[in-house]
PDB file of N, CA and C in Angstrom:
ATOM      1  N   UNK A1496       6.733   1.645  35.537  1.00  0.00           N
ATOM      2  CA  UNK A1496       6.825   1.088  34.212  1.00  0.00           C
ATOM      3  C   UNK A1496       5.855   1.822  33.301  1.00  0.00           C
ATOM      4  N   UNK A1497       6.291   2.442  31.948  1.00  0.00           N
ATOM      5  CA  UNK A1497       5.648   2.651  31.096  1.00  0.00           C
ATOM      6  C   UNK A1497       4.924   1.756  29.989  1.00  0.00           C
ATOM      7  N   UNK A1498       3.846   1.860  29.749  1.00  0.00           N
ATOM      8  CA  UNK A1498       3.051   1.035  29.104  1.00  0.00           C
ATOM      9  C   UNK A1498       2.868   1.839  27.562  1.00  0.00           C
ATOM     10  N   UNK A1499       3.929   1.173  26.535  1.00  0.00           N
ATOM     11  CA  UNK A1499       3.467   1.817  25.018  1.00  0.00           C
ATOM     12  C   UNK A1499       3.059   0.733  24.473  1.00  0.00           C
ATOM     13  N   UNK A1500       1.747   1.784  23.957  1.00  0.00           N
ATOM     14  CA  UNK A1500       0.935   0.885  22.977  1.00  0.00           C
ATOM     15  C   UNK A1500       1.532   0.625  21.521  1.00  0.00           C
ATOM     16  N   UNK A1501       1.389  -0.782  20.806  1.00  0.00           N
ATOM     17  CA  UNK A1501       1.653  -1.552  19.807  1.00  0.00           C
ATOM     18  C   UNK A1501       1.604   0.289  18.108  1.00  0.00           C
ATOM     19  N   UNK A1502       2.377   0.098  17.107  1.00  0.00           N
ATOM     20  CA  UNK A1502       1.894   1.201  16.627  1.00  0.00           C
ATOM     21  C   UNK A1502       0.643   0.888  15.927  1.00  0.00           C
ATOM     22  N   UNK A1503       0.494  -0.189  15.741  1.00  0.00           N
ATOM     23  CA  UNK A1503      -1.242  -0.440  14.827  1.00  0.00           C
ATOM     24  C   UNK A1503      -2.448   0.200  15.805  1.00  0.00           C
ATOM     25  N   UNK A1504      -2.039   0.013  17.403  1.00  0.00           N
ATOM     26  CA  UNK A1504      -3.232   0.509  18.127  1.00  0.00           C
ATOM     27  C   UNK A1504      -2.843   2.211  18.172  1.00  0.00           C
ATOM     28  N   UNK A1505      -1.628   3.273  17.896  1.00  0.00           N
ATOM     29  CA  UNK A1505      -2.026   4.435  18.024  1.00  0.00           C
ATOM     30  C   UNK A1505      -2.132   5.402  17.077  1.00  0.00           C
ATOM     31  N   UNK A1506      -1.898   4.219  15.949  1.00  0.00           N
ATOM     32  CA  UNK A1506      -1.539   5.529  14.521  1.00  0.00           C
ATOM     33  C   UNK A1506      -2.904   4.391  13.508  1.00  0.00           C
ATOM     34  N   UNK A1507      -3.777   5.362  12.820  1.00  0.00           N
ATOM     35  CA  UNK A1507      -4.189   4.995  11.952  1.00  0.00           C
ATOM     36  C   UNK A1507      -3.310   4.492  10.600  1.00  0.00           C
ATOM     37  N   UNK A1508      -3.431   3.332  10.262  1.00  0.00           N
ATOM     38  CA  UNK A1508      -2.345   3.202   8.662  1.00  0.00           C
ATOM     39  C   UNK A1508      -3.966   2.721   7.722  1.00  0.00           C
ATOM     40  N   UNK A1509      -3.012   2.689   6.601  1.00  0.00           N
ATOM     41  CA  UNK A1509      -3.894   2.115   5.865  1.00  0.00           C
ATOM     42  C   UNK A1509      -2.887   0.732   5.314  1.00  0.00           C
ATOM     43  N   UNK A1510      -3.849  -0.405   4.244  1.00  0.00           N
ATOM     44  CA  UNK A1510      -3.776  -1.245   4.366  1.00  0.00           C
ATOM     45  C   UNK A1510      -3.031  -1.153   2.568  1.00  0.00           C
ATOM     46  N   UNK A1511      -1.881  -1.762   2.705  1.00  0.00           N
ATOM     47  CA  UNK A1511      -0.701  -1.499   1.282  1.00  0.00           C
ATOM     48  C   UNK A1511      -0.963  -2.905   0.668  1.00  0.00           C
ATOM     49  N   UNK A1512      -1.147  -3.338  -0.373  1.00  0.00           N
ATOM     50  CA  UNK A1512      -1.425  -5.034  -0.796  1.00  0.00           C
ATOM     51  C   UNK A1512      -0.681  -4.803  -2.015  1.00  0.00           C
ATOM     52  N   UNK A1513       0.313  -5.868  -1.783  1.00  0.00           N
ATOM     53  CA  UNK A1513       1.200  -6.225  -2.496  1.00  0.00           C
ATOM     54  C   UNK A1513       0.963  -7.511  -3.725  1.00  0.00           C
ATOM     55  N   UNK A1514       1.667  -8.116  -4.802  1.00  0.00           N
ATOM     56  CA  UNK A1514       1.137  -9.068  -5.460  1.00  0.00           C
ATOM     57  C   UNK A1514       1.713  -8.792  -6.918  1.00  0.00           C
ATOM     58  N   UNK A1515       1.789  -9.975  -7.880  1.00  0.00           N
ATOM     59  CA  UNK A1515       2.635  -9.722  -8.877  1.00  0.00           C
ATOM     60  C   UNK A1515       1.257  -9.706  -9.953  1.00  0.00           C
ATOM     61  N   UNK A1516       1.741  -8.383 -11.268  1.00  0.00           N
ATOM     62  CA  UNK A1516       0.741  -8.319 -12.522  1.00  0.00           C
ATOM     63  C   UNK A1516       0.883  -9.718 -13.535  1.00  0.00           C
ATOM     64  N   UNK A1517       0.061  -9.826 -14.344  1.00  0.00           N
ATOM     65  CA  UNK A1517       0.107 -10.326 -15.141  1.00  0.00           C
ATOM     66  C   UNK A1517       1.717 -10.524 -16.039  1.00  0.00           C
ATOM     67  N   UNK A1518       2.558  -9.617 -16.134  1.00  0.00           N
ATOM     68  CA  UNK A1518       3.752  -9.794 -16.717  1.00  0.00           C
ATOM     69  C   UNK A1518       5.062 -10.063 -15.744  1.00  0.00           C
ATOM     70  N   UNK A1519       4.429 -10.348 -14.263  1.00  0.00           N
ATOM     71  CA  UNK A1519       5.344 -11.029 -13.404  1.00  0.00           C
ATOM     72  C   UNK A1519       6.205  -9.753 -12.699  1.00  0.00           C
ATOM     73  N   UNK A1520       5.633  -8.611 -12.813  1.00  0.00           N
ATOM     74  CA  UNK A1520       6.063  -7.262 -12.019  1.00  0.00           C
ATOM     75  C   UNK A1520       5.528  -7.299 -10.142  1.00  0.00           C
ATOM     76  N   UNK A1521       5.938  -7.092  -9.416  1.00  0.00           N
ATOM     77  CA  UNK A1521       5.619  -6.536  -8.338  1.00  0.00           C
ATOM     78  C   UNK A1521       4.585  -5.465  -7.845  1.00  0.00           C
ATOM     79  N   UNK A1522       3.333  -5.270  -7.635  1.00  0.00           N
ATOM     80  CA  UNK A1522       3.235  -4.131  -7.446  1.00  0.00           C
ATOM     81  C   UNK A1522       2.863  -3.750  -5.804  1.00  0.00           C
ATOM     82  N   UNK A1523       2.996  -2.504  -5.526  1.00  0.00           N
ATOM     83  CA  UNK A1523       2.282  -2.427  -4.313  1.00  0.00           C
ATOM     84  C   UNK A1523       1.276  -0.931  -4.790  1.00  0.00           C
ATOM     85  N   UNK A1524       0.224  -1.105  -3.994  1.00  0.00           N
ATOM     86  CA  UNK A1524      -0.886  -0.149  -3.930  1.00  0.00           C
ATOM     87  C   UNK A1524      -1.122  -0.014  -2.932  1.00  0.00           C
ATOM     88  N   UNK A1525      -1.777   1.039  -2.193  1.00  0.00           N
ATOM     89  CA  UNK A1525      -2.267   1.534  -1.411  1.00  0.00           C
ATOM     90  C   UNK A1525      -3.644   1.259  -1.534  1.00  0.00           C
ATOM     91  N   UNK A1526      -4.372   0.931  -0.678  1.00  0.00           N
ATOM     92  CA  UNK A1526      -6.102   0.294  -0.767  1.00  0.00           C
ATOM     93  C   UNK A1526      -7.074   1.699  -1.387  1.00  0.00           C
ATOM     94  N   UNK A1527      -6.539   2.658  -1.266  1.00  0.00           N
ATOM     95  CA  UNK A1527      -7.302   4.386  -1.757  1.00  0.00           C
ATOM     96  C   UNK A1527      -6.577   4.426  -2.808  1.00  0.00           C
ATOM     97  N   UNK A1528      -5.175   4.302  -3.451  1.00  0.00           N
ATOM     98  CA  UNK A1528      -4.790   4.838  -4.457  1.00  0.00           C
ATOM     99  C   UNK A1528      -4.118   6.035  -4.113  1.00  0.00           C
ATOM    100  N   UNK A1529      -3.760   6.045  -3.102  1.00  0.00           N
ATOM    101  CA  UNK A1529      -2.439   7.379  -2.572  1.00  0.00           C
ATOM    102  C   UNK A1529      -1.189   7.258  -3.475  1.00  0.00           C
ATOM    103  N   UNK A1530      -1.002   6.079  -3.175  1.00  0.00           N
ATOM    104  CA  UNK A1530       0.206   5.791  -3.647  1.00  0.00           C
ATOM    105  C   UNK A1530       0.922   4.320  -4.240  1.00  0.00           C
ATOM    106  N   UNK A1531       1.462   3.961  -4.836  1.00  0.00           N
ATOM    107  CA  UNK A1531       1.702   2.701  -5.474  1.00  0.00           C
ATOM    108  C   UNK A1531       3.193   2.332  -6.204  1.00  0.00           C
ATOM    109  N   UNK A1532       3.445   1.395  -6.924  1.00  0.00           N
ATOM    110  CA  UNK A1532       4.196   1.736  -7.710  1.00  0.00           C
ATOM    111  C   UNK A1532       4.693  -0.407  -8.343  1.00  0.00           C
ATOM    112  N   UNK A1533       5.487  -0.344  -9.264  1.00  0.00           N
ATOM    113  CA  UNK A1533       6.011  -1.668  -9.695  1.00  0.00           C
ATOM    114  C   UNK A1533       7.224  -2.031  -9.427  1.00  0.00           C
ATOM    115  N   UNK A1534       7.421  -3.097  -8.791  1.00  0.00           N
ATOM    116  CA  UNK A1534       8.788  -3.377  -8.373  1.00  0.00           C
ATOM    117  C   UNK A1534       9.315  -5.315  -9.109  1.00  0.00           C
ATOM    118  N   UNK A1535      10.656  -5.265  -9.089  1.00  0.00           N
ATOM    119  CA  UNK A1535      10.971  -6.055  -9.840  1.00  0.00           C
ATOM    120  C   UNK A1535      11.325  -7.334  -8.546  1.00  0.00           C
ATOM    121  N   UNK A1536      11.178  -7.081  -7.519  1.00  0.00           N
ATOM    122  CA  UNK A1536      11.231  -8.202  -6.708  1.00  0.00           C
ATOM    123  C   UNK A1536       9.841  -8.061  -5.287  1.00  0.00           C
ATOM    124  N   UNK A1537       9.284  -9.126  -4.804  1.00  0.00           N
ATOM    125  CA  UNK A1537       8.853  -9.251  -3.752  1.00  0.00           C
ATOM    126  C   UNK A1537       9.387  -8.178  -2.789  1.00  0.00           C
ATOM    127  N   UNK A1538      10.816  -8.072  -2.435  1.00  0.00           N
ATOM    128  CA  UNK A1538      11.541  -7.741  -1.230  1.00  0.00           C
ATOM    129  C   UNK A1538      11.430  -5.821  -1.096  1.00  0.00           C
ATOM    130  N   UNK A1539      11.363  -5.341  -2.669  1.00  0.00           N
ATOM    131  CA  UNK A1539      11.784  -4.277  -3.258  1.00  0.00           C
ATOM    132  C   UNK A1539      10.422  -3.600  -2.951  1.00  0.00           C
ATOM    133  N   UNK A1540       9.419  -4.399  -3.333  1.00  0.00           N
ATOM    134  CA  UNK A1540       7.662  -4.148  -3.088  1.00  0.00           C
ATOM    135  C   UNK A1540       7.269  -4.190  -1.431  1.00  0.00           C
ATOM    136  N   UNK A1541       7.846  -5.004  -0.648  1.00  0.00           N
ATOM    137  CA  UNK A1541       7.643  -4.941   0.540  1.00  0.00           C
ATOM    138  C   UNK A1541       8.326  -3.594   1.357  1.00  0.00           C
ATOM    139  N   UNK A1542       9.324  -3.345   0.833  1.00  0.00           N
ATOM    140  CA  UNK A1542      10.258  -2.252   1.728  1.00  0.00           C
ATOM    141  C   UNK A1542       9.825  -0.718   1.172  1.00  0.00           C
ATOM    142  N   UNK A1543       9.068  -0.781  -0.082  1.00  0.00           N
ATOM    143  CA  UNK A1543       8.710   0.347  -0.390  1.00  0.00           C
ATOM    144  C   UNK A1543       7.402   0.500   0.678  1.00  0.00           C
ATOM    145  N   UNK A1544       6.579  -0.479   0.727  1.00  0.00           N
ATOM    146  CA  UNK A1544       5.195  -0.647   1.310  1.00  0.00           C
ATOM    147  C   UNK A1544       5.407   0.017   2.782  1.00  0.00           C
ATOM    148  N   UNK A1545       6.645  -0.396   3.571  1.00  0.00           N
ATOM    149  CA  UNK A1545       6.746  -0.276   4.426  1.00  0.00           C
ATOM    150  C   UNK A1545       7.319   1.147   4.905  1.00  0.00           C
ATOM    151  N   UNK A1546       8.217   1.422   3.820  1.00  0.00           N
ATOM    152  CA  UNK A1546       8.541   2.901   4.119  1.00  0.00           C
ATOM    153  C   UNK A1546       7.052   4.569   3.979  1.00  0.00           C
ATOM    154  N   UNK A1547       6.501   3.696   3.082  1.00  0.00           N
ATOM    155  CA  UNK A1547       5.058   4.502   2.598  1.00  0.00           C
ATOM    156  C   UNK A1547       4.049   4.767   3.848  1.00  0.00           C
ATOM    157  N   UNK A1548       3.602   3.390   4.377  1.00  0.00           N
ATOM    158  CA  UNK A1548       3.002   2.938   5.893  1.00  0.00           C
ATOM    159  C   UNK A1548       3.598   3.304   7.242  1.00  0.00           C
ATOM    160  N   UNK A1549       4.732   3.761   6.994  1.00  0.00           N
ATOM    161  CA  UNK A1549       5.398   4.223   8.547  1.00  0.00           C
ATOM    162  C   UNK A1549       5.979   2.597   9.441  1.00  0.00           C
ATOM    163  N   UNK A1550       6.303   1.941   8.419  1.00  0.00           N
ATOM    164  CA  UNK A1550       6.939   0.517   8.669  1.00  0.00           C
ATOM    165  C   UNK A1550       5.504  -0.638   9.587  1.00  0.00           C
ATOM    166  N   UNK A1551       4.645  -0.199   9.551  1.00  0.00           N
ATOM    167  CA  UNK A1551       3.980  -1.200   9.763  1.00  0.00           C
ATOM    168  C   UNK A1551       3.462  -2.564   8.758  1.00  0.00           C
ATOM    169  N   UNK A1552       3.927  -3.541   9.084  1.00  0.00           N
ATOM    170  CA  UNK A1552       4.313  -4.683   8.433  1.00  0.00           C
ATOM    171  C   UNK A1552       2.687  -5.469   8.447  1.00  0.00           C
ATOM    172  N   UNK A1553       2.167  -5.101   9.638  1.00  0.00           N
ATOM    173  CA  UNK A1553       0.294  -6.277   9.876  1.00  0.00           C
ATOM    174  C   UNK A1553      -0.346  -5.387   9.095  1.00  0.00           C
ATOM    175  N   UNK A1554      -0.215  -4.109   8.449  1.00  0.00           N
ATOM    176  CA  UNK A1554      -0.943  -3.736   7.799  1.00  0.00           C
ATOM    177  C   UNK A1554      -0.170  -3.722   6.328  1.00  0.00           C
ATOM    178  N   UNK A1555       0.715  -4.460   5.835  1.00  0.00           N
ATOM    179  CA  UNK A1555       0.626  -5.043   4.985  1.00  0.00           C
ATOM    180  C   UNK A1555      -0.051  -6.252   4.194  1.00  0.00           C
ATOM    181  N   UNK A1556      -0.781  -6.514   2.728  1.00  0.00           N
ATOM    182  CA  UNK A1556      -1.419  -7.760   2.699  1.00  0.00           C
ATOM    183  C   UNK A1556      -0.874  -8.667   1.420  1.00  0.00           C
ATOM    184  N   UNK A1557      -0.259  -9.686   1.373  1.00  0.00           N
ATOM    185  CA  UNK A1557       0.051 -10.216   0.117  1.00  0.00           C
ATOM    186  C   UNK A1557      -1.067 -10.644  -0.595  1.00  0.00           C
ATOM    187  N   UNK A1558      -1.571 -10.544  -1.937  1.00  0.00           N
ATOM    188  CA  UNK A1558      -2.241 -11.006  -2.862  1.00  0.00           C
ATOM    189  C   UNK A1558      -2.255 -12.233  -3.635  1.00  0.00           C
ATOM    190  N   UNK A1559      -2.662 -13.821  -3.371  1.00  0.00           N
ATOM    191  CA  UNK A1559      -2.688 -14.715  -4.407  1.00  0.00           C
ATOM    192  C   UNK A1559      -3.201 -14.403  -5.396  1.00  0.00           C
ATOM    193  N   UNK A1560      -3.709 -13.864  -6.158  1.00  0.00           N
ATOM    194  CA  UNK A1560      -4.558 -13.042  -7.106  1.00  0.00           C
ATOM    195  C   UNK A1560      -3.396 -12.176  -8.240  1.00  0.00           C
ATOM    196  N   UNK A1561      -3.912 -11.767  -9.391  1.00  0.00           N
ATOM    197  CA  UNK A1561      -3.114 -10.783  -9.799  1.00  0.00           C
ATOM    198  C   UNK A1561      -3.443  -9.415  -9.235  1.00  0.00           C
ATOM    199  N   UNK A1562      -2.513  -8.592  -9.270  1.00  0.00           N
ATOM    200  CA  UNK A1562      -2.710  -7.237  -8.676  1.00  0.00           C
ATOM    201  C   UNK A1562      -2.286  -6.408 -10.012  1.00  0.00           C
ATOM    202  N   UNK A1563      -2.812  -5.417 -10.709  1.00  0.00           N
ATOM    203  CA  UNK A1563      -2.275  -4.710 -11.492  1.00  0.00           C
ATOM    204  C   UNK A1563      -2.857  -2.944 -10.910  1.00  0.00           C
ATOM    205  N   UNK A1564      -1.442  -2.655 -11.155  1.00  0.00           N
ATOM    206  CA  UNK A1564      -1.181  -0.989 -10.709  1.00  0.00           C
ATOM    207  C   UNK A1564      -2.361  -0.149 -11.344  1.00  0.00           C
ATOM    208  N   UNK A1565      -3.277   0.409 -10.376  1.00  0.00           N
ATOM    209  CA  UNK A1565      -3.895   1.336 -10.843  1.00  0.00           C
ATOM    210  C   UNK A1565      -3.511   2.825 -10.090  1.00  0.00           C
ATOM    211  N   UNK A1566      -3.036   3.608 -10.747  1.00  0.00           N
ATOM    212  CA  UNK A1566      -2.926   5.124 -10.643  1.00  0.00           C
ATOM    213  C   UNK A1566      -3.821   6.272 -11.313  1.00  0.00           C
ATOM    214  N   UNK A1567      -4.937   5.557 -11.742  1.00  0.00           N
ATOM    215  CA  UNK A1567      -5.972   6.314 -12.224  1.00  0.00           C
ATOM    216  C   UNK A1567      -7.278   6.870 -11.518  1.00  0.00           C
ATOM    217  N   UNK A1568      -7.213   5.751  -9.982  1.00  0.00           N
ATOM    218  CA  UNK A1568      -7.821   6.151  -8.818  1.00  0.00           C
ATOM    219  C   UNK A1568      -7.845   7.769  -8.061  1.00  0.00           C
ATOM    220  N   UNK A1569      -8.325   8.440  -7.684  1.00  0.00           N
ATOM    221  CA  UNK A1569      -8.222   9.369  -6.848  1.00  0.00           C
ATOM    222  C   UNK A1569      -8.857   9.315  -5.696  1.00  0.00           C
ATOM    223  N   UNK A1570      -7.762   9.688  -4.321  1.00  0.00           N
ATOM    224  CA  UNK A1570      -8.251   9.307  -3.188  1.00  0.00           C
ATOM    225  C   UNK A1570      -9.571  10.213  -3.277  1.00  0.00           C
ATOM    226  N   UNK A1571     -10.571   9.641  -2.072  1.00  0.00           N
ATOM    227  CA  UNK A1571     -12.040  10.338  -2.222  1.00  0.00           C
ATOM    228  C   UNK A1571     -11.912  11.073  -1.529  1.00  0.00           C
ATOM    229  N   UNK A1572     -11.191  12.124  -0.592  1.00  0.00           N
ATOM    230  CA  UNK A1572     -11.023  13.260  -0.100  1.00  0.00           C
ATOM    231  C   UNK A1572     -10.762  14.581  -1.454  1.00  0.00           C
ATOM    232  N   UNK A1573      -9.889  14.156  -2.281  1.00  0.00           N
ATOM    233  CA  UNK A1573      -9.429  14.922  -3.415  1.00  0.00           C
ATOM    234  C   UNK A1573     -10.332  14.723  -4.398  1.00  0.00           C
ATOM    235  N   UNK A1574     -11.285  13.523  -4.542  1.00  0.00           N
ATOM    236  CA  UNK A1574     -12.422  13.903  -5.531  1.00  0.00           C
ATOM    237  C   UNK A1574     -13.509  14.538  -4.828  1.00  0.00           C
ATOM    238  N   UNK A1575     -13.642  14.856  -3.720  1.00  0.00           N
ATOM    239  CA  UNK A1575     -14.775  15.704  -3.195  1.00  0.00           C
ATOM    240  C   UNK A1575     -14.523  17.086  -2.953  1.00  0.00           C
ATOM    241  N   UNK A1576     -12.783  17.189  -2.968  1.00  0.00           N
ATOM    242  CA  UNK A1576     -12.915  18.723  -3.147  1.00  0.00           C
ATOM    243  C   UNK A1576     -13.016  19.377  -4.486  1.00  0.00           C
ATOM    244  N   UNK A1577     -12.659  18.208  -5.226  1.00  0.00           N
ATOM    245  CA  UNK A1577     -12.874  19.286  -7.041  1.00  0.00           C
ATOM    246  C   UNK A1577     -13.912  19.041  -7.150  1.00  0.00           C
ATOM    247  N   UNK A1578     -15.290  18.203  -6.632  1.00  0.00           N
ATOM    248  CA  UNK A1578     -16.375  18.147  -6.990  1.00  0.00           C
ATOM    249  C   UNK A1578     -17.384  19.379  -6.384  1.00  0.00           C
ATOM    250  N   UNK A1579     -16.823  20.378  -5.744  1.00  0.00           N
ATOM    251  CA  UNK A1579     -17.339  21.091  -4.686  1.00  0.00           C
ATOM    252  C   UNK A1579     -17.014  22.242  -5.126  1.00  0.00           C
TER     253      UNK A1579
END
């Protein structure tokens, strides 16, 4: 018998948090700011999240909170190479 491990234990993901803006939009973000975007339903925000993440769903997080899209972030790998 082969023993495969769960994918959260062999692939690093990062953590996608989902949650609606202030004008009742969808958004999902990426916790670095890789990637993001606004969606007009829950379902639309989840399946993007998931295609982005390599379908891991526990490293998705819903937000009670407002969430508003920031794309003005730069991951900190890409601000340390233009800082260099």
């Amino acid at each position: 018998m082969k023993l495969v491990e769960p994918p959260s234990c062999s692939s690093p993901s990062t953590v996608v948090f989902i949650g609606q803006n202030r004008r009742g939009q969808w958004v999902a973000q990426e916790q670095n700011g890789l990637y993001g975007g606004l969606f007009v339903s829950r379902a639309q925000a989840i399946k993007y999240a998931l295609f982005e993440n390599g379908h891991h769903l526990e490293t998705i997080v819903e937000l009670p909170r407002e969430l508003e899209l920031d794309m003005s972030r730069r991951p900190q790998a890409l601000a340390d190479r233009r800082a260099a």
